[in-house]
CSV table of C-alpha atoms in Angstrom, one decimal:
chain,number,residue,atom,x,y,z
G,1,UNK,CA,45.0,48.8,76.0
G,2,UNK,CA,45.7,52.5,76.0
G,3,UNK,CA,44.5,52.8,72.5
G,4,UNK,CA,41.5,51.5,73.4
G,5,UNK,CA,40.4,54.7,74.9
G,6,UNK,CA,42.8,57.4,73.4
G,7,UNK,CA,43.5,58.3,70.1
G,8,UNK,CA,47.3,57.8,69.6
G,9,UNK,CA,49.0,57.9,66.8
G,10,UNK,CA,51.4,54.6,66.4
G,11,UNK,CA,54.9,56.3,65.4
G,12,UNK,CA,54.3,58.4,69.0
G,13,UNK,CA,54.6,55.0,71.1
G,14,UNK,CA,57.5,53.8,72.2
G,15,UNK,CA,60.5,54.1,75.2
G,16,UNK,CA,60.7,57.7,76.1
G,17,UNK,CA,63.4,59.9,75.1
G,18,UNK,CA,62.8,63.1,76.4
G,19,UNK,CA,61.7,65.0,79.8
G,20,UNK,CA,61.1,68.2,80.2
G,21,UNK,CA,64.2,69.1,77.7
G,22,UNK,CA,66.5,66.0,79.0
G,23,UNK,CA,67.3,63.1,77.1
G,24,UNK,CA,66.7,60.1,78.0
G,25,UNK,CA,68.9,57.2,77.3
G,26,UNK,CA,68.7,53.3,78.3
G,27,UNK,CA,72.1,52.4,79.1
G,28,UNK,CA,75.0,49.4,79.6
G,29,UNK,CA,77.6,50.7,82.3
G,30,UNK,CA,80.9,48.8,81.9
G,31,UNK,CA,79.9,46.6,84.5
G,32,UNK,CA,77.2,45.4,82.5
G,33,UNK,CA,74.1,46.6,84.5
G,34,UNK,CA,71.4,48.2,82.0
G,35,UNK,CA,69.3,51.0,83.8
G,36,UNK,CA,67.9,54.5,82.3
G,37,UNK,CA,69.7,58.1,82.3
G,38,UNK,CA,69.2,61.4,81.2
G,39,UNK,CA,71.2,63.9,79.8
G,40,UNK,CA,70.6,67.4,78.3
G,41,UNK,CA,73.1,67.5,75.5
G,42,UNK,CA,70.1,68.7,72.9
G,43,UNK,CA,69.4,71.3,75.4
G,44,UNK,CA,72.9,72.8,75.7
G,45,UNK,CA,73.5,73.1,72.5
G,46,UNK,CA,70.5,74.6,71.5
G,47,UNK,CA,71.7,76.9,74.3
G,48,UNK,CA,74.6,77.3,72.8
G,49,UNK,CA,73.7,78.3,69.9
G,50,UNK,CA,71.3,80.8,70.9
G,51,UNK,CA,74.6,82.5,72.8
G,52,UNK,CA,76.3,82.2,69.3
G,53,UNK,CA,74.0,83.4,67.4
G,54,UNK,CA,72.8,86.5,69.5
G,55,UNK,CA,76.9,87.4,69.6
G,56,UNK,CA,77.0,87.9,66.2
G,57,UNK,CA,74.3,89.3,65.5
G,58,UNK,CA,75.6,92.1,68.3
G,59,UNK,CA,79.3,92.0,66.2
G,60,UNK,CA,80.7,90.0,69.4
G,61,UNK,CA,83.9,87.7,69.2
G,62,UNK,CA,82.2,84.2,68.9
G,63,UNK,CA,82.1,81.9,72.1
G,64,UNK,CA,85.7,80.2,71.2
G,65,UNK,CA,87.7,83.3,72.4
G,66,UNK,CA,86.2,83.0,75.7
G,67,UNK,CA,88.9,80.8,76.6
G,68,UNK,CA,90.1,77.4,76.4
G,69,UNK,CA,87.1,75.7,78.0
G,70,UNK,CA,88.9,73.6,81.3
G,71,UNK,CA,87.0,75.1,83.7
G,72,UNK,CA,83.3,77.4,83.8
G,73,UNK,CA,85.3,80.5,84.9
G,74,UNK,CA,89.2,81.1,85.9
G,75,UNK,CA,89.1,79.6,89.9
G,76,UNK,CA,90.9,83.0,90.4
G,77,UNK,CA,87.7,84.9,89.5
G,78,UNK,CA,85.5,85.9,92.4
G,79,UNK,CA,82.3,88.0,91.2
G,80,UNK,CA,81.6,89.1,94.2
G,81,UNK,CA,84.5,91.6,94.4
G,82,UNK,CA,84.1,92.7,90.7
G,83,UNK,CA,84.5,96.0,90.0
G,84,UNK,CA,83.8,96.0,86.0
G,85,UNK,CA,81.1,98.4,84.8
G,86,UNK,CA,78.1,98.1,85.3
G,87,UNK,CA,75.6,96.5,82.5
G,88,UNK,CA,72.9,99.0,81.0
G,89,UNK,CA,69.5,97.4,81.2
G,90,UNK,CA,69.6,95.4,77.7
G,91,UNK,CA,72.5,93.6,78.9
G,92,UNK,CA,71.3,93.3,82.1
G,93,UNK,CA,68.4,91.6,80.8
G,94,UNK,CA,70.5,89.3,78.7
G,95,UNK,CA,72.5,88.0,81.5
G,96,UNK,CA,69.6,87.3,83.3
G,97,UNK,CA,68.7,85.1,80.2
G,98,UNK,CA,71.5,83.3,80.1
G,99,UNK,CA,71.2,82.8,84.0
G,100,UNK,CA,68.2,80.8,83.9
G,101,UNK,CA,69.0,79.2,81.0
G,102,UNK,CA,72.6,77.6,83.0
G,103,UNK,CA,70.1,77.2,86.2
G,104,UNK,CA,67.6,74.5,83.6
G,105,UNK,CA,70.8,72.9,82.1
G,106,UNK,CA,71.6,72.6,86.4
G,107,UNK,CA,68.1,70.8,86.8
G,108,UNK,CA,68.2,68.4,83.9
G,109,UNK,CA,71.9,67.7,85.2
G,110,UNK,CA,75.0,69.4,84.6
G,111,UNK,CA,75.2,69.9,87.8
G,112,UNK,CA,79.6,70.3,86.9
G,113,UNK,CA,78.8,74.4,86.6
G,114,UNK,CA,76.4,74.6,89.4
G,115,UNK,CA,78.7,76.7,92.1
G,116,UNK,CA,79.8,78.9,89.2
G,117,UNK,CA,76.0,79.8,88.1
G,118,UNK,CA,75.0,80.0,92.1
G,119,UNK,CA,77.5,82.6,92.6
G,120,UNK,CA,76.8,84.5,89.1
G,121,UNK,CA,72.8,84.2,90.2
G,122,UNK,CA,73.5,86.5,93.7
G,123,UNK,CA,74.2,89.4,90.7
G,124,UNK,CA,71.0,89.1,88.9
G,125,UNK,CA,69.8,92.8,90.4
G,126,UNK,CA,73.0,95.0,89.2
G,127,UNK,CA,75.0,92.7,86.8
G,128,UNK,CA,78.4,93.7,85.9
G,129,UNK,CA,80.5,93.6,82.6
G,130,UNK,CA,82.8,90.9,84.5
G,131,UNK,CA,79.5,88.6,85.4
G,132,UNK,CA,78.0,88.6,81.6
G,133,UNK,CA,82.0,87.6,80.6
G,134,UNK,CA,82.2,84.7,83.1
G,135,UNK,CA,78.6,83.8,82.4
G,136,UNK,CA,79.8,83.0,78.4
G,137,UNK,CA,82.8,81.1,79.8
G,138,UNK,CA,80.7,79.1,81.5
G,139,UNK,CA,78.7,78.6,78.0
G,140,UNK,CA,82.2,78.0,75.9
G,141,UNK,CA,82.9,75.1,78.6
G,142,UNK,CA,79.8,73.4,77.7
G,143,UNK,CA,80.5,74.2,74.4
G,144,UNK,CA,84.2,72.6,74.8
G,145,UNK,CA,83.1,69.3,76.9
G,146,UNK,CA,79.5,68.7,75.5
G,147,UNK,CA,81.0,65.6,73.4
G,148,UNK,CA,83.6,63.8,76.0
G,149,UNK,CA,81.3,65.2,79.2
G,150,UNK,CA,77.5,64.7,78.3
G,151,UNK,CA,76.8,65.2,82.2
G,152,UNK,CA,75.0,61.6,82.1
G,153,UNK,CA,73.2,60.4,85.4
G,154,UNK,CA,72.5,57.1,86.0
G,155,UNK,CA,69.3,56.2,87.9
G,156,UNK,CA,71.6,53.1,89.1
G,157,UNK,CA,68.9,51.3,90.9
G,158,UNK,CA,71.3,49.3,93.1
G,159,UNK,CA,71.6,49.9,96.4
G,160,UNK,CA,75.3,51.1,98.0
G,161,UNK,CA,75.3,49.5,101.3
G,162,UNK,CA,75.3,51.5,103.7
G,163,UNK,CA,75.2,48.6,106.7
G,164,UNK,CA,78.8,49.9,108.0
G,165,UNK,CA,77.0,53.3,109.1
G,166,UNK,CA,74.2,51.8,110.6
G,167,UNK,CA,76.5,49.7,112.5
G,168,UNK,CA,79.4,51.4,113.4
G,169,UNK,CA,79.3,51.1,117.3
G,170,UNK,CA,76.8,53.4,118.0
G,171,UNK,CA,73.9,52.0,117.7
G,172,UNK,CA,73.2,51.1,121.2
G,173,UNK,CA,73.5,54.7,122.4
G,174,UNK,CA,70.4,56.2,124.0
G,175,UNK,CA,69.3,59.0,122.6
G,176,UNK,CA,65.8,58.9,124.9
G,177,UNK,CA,67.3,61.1,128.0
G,178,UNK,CA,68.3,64.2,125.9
G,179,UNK,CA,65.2,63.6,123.2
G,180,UNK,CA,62.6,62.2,124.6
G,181,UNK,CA,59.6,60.4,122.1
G,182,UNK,CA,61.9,61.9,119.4
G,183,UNK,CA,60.4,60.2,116.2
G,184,UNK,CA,60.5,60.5,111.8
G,185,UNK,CA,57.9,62.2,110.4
G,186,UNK,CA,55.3,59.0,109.1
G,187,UNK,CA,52.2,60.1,107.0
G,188,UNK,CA,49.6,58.6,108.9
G,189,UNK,CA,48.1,57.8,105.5
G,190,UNK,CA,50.5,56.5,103.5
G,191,UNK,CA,50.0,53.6,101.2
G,192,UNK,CA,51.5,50.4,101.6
G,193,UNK,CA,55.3,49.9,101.1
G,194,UNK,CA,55.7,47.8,98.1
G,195,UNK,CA,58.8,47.3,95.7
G,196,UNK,CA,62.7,46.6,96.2
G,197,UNK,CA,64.0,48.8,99.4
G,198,UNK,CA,65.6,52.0,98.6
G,199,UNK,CA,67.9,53.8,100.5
G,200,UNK,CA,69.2,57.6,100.8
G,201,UNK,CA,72.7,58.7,101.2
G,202,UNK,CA,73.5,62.3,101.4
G,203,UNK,CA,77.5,64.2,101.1
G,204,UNK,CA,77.8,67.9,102.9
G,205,UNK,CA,79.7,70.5,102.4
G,206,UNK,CA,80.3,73.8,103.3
G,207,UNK,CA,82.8,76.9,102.1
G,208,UNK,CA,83.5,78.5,105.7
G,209,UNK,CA,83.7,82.3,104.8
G,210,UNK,CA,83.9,81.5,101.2
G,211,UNK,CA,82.7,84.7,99.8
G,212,UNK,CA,85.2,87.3,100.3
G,213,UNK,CA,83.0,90.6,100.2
G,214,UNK,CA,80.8,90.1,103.3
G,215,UNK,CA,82.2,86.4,104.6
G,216,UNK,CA,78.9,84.3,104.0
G,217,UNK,CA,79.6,80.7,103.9
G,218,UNK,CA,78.5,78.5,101.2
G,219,UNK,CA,76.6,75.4,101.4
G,220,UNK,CA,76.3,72.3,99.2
G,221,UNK,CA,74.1,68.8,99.1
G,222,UNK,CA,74.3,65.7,97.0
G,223,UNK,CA,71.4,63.7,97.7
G,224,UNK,CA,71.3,59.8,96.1
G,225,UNK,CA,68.8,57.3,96.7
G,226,UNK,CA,70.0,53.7,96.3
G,227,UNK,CA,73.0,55.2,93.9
G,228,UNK,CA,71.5,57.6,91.9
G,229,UNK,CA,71.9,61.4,92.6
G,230,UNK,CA,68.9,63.0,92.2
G,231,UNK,CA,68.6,66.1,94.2
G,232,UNK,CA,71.8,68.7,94.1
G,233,UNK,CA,71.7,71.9,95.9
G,234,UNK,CA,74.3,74.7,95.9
G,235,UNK,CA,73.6,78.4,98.3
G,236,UNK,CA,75.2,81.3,100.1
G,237,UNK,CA,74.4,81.1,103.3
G,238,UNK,CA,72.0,83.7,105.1
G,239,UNK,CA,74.1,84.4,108.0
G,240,UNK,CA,77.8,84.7,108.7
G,241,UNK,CA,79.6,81.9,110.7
G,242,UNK,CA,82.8,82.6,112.9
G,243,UNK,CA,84.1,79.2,112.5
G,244,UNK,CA,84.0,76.6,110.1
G,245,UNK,CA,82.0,74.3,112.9
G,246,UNK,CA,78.9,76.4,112.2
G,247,UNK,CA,78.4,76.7,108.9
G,248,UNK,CA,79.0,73.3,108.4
G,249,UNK,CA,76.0,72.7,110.8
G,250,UNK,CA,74.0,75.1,109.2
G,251,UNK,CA,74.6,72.8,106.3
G,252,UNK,CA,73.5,70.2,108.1
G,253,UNK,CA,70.3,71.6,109.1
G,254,UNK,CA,69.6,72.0,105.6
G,255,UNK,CA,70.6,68.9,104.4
G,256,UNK,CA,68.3,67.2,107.1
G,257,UNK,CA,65.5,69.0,105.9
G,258,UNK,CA,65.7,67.4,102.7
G,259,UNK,CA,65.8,64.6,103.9
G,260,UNK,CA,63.0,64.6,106.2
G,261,UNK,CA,61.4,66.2,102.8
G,262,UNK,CA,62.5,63.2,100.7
G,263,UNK,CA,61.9,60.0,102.5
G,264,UNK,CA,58.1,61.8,103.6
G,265,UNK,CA,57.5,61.8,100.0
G,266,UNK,CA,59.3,58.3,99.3
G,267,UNK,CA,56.8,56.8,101.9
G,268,UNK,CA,53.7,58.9,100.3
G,269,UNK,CA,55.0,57.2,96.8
G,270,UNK,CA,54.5,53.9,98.8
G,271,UNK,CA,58.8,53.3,98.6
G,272,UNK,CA,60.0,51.0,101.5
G,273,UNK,CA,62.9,52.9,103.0
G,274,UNK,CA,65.6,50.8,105.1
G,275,UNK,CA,67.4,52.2,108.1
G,276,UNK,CA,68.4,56.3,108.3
G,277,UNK,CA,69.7,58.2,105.5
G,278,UNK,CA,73.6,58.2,105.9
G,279,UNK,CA,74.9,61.7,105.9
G,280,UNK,CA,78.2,62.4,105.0
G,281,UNK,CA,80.3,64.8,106.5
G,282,UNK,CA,84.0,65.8,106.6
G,283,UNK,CA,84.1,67.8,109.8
G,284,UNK,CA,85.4,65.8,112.8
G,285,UNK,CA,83.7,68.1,115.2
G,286,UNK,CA,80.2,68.5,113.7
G,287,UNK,CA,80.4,64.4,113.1
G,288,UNK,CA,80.8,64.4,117.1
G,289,UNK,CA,78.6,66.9,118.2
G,290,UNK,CA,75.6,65.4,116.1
G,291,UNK,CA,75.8,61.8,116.9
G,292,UNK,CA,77.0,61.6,120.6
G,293,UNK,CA,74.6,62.3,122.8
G,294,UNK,CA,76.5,63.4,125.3
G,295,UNK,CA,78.5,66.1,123.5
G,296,UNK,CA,78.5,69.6,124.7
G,297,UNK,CA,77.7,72.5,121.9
G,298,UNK,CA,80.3,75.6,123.0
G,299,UNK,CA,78.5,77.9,120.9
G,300,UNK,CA,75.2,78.8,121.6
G,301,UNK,CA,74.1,80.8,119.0
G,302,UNK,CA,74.1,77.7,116.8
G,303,UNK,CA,71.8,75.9,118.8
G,304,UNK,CA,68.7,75.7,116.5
G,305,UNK,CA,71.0,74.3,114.0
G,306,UNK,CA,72.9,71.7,116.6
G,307,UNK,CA,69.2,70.5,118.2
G,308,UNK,CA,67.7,70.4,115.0
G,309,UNK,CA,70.2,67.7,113.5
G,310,UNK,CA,70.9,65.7,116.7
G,311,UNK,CA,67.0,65.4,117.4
G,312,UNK,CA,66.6,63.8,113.4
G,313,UNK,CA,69.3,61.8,114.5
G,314,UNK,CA,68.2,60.5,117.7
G,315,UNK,CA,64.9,59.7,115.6
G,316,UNK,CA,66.4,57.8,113.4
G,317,UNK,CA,65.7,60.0,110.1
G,318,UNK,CA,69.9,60.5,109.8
G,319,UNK,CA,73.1,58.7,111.2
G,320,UNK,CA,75.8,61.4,110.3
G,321,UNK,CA,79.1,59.7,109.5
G,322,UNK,CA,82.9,61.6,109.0
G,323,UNK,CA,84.1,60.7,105.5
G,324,UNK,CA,87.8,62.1,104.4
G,325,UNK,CA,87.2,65.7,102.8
G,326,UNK,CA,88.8,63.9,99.4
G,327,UNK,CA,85.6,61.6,99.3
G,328,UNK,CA,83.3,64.3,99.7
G,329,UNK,CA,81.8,64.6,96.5
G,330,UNK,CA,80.3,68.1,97.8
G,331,UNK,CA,83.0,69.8,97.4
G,332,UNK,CA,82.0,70.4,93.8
G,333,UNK,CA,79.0,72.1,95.3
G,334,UNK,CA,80.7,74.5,97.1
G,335,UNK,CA,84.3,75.5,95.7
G,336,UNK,CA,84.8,77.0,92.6
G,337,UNK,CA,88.5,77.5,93.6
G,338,UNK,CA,89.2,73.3,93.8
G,339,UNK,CA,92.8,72.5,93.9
G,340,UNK,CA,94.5,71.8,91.0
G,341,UNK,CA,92.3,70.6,87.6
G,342,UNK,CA,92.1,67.1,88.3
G,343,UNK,CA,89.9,67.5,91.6
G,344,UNK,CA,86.8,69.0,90.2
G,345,UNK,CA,87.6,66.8,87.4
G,346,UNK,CA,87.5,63.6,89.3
G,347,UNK,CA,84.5,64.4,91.7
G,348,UNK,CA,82.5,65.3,88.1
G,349,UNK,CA,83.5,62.0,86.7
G,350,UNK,CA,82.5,60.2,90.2
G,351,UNK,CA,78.9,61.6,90.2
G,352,UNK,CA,78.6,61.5,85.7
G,353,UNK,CA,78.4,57.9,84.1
G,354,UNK,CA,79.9,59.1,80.5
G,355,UNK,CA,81.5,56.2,79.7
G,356,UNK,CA,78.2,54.0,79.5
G,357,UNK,CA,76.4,52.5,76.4
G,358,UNK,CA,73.8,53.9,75.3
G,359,UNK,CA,71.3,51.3,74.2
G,360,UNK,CA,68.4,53.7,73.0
G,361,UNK,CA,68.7,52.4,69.3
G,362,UNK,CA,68.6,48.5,70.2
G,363,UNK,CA,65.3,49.0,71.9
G,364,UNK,CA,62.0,47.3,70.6
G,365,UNK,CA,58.6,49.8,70.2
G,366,UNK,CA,57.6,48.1,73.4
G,367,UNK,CA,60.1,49.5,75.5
G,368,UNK,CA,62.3,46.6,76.1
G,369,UNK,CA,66.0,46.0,75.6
């Protein structure tokens, strides 16, 4: 039909293959479901070798000597107390480069190097000798893992379940007296719901105090709908928390905020949305304070914060839920200093499906498998 009004060349038609620099693959997970992916394996190495090429052409040691590749940067390295010299404006230049190149690679989905690059992009202004060295670590363990780790995410279209949270024994709590007419945000012109139901489950994190040269905490976000990540989100705080309980409710202000963000825009898309968005936390406290209504906040100055969550909660836009800080898969979001190699290993292999098929070469030229 299409080619009854455009001009388009035959060999151009076909599944796609490529967004925006990500490739896209139909895949078999070894449980047999087939659903789509993407990667950006072409992207990274054209990356890398752009980095290799520009370091000999300066007479630098090639990418292999920075490093045996485990991890983006040593977890010992902090950039924010390096005291290296400072980079003169050509290199300066360059590592701001190589910055936003890492930050696309982030978007399209390695999202493995995504606390290392946040912490390298708070230098960008006055770059130091130590940043533009971490920065090609981070490029020799893409370089290292591109084969065994693609960074492959699965738009698994199945949903996870999440009944247990909405039913966990507090649904029957009144939320009325302490919120009153507290409601989601519904665009009053949204189309009609149509489709399967989706819905959104989001893991929280924060790095109380994480950055040792003026104490900001750090805050992560791993967004899925149904179970497919598809939003990621790694940043310093802007203010400085005296206890672990605030910062992580200043991550869970933000984290509402997407959410309120996303399931607007599901419902302007016309998605069906079941039930609130499960939110994932590890804190015991925060868990309390944000879904019992009668819980007390101590600390005053984190009120906006508290109000803000417990009000999305008592409209039924979230149901905040403790999960063991082992489960929390946004610990990868916030720590660059993850105990022992197998951690950030494992959470990277929970949220990557690299051990799929890829079934992009058994596909027909109409697109279907």
């Amino acid at each position: 039909a299409l080619m009854k009004i455009y001009l388009i060349r035959k060999e151009s038609m076909g599944p796609p293959n490529r967004y925006l620099g990500a490739n896209i693959d139909r895949i078999q997970t070894e449980d047999g479901q087939v659903m789509w992916s993407t990667t950006c394996v072409d992207y990274c190495r054209g990356a890398i070798g752009n980095v290799e090429a520009m370091l000999r052409e300066d007479g630098m040691n090639p990418l292999k000597t920075y490093g045996d590749g485990k991890r983006p940067y040593p977890s010992s390295y902090r950039p924010e107390i390096d005291v290296t010299k400072e980079l003169d404006d050509e290199n300066t230049q360059r590592f701001q480069q190589w910055i936003g190149v890492l930050r696309w690679a982030i978007e399209l989905g390695r999202i493995d190097i995504i606390t290392e690059v946040s912490n390298l992009s708070c230098h960008l202004c006055m770059p130091r000798e130590g940043h533009l060295d971490a920065v090609y670590r981070i490029f020799r363990y893409l370089q290292k893992n591109l084969e065994k780790n693609p960074g492959r995410i699965a738009f698994d279209p199945r949903m996870v379940n999440n009944k247990h949270v909405y039913e966990d024994g507090n649904e029957n709590v009144h939320w009325e007296e302490f919120y009153p007419g507290a409601k989601g945000m519904i665009p009053p012109d949204m189309p009609e719901p149509l489709g399967n139901l989706v819905e959104v489950s989001t893991y929280v994190d924060a790095n109380h105090a994480g950055n040792l040269l003026n104490r900001r905490s750090h805050t992560g976000i791993l967004i899925y709908v149904n179970n497919a990540p598809i939003i990621w989100y790694s940043k310093r705080q802007n203010t400085v928390e005296s206890s672990s309980f605030g910062s992580e409710f200043v991550a869970l202000r933000v984290a509402t905020e997407m959410i309120e963000s996303l399931r607007y825009k599901l419902r302007m898309f016309g998605v069906p949305i079941i039930g609130p968005a499960a939110v994932y936390c590890d804190n015991k406290s925060v868990v309390t304070n944000a879904s019992v209504p009668v819980s007390v906040l101590n600390k005053r100055h984190n009120a906006i914060c508290y109000h803000k969550v417990r009000e999305a909660q008592a409209a039924g836009t979230i149901k905040v839920v403790w999960i063991p800080g082992t489960s929390n898969l946004a610990d990868l979001f916030t720590k660059t200093t993850l105990a022992g190699g197998n951690v950030k290993h494992d959470i990277v292999e929970t949220i990557f499906n690299n051990q799929a098929y890829v079934l992009e070469r058994e596909l027909g030229s109409d697109g279907e498998a």
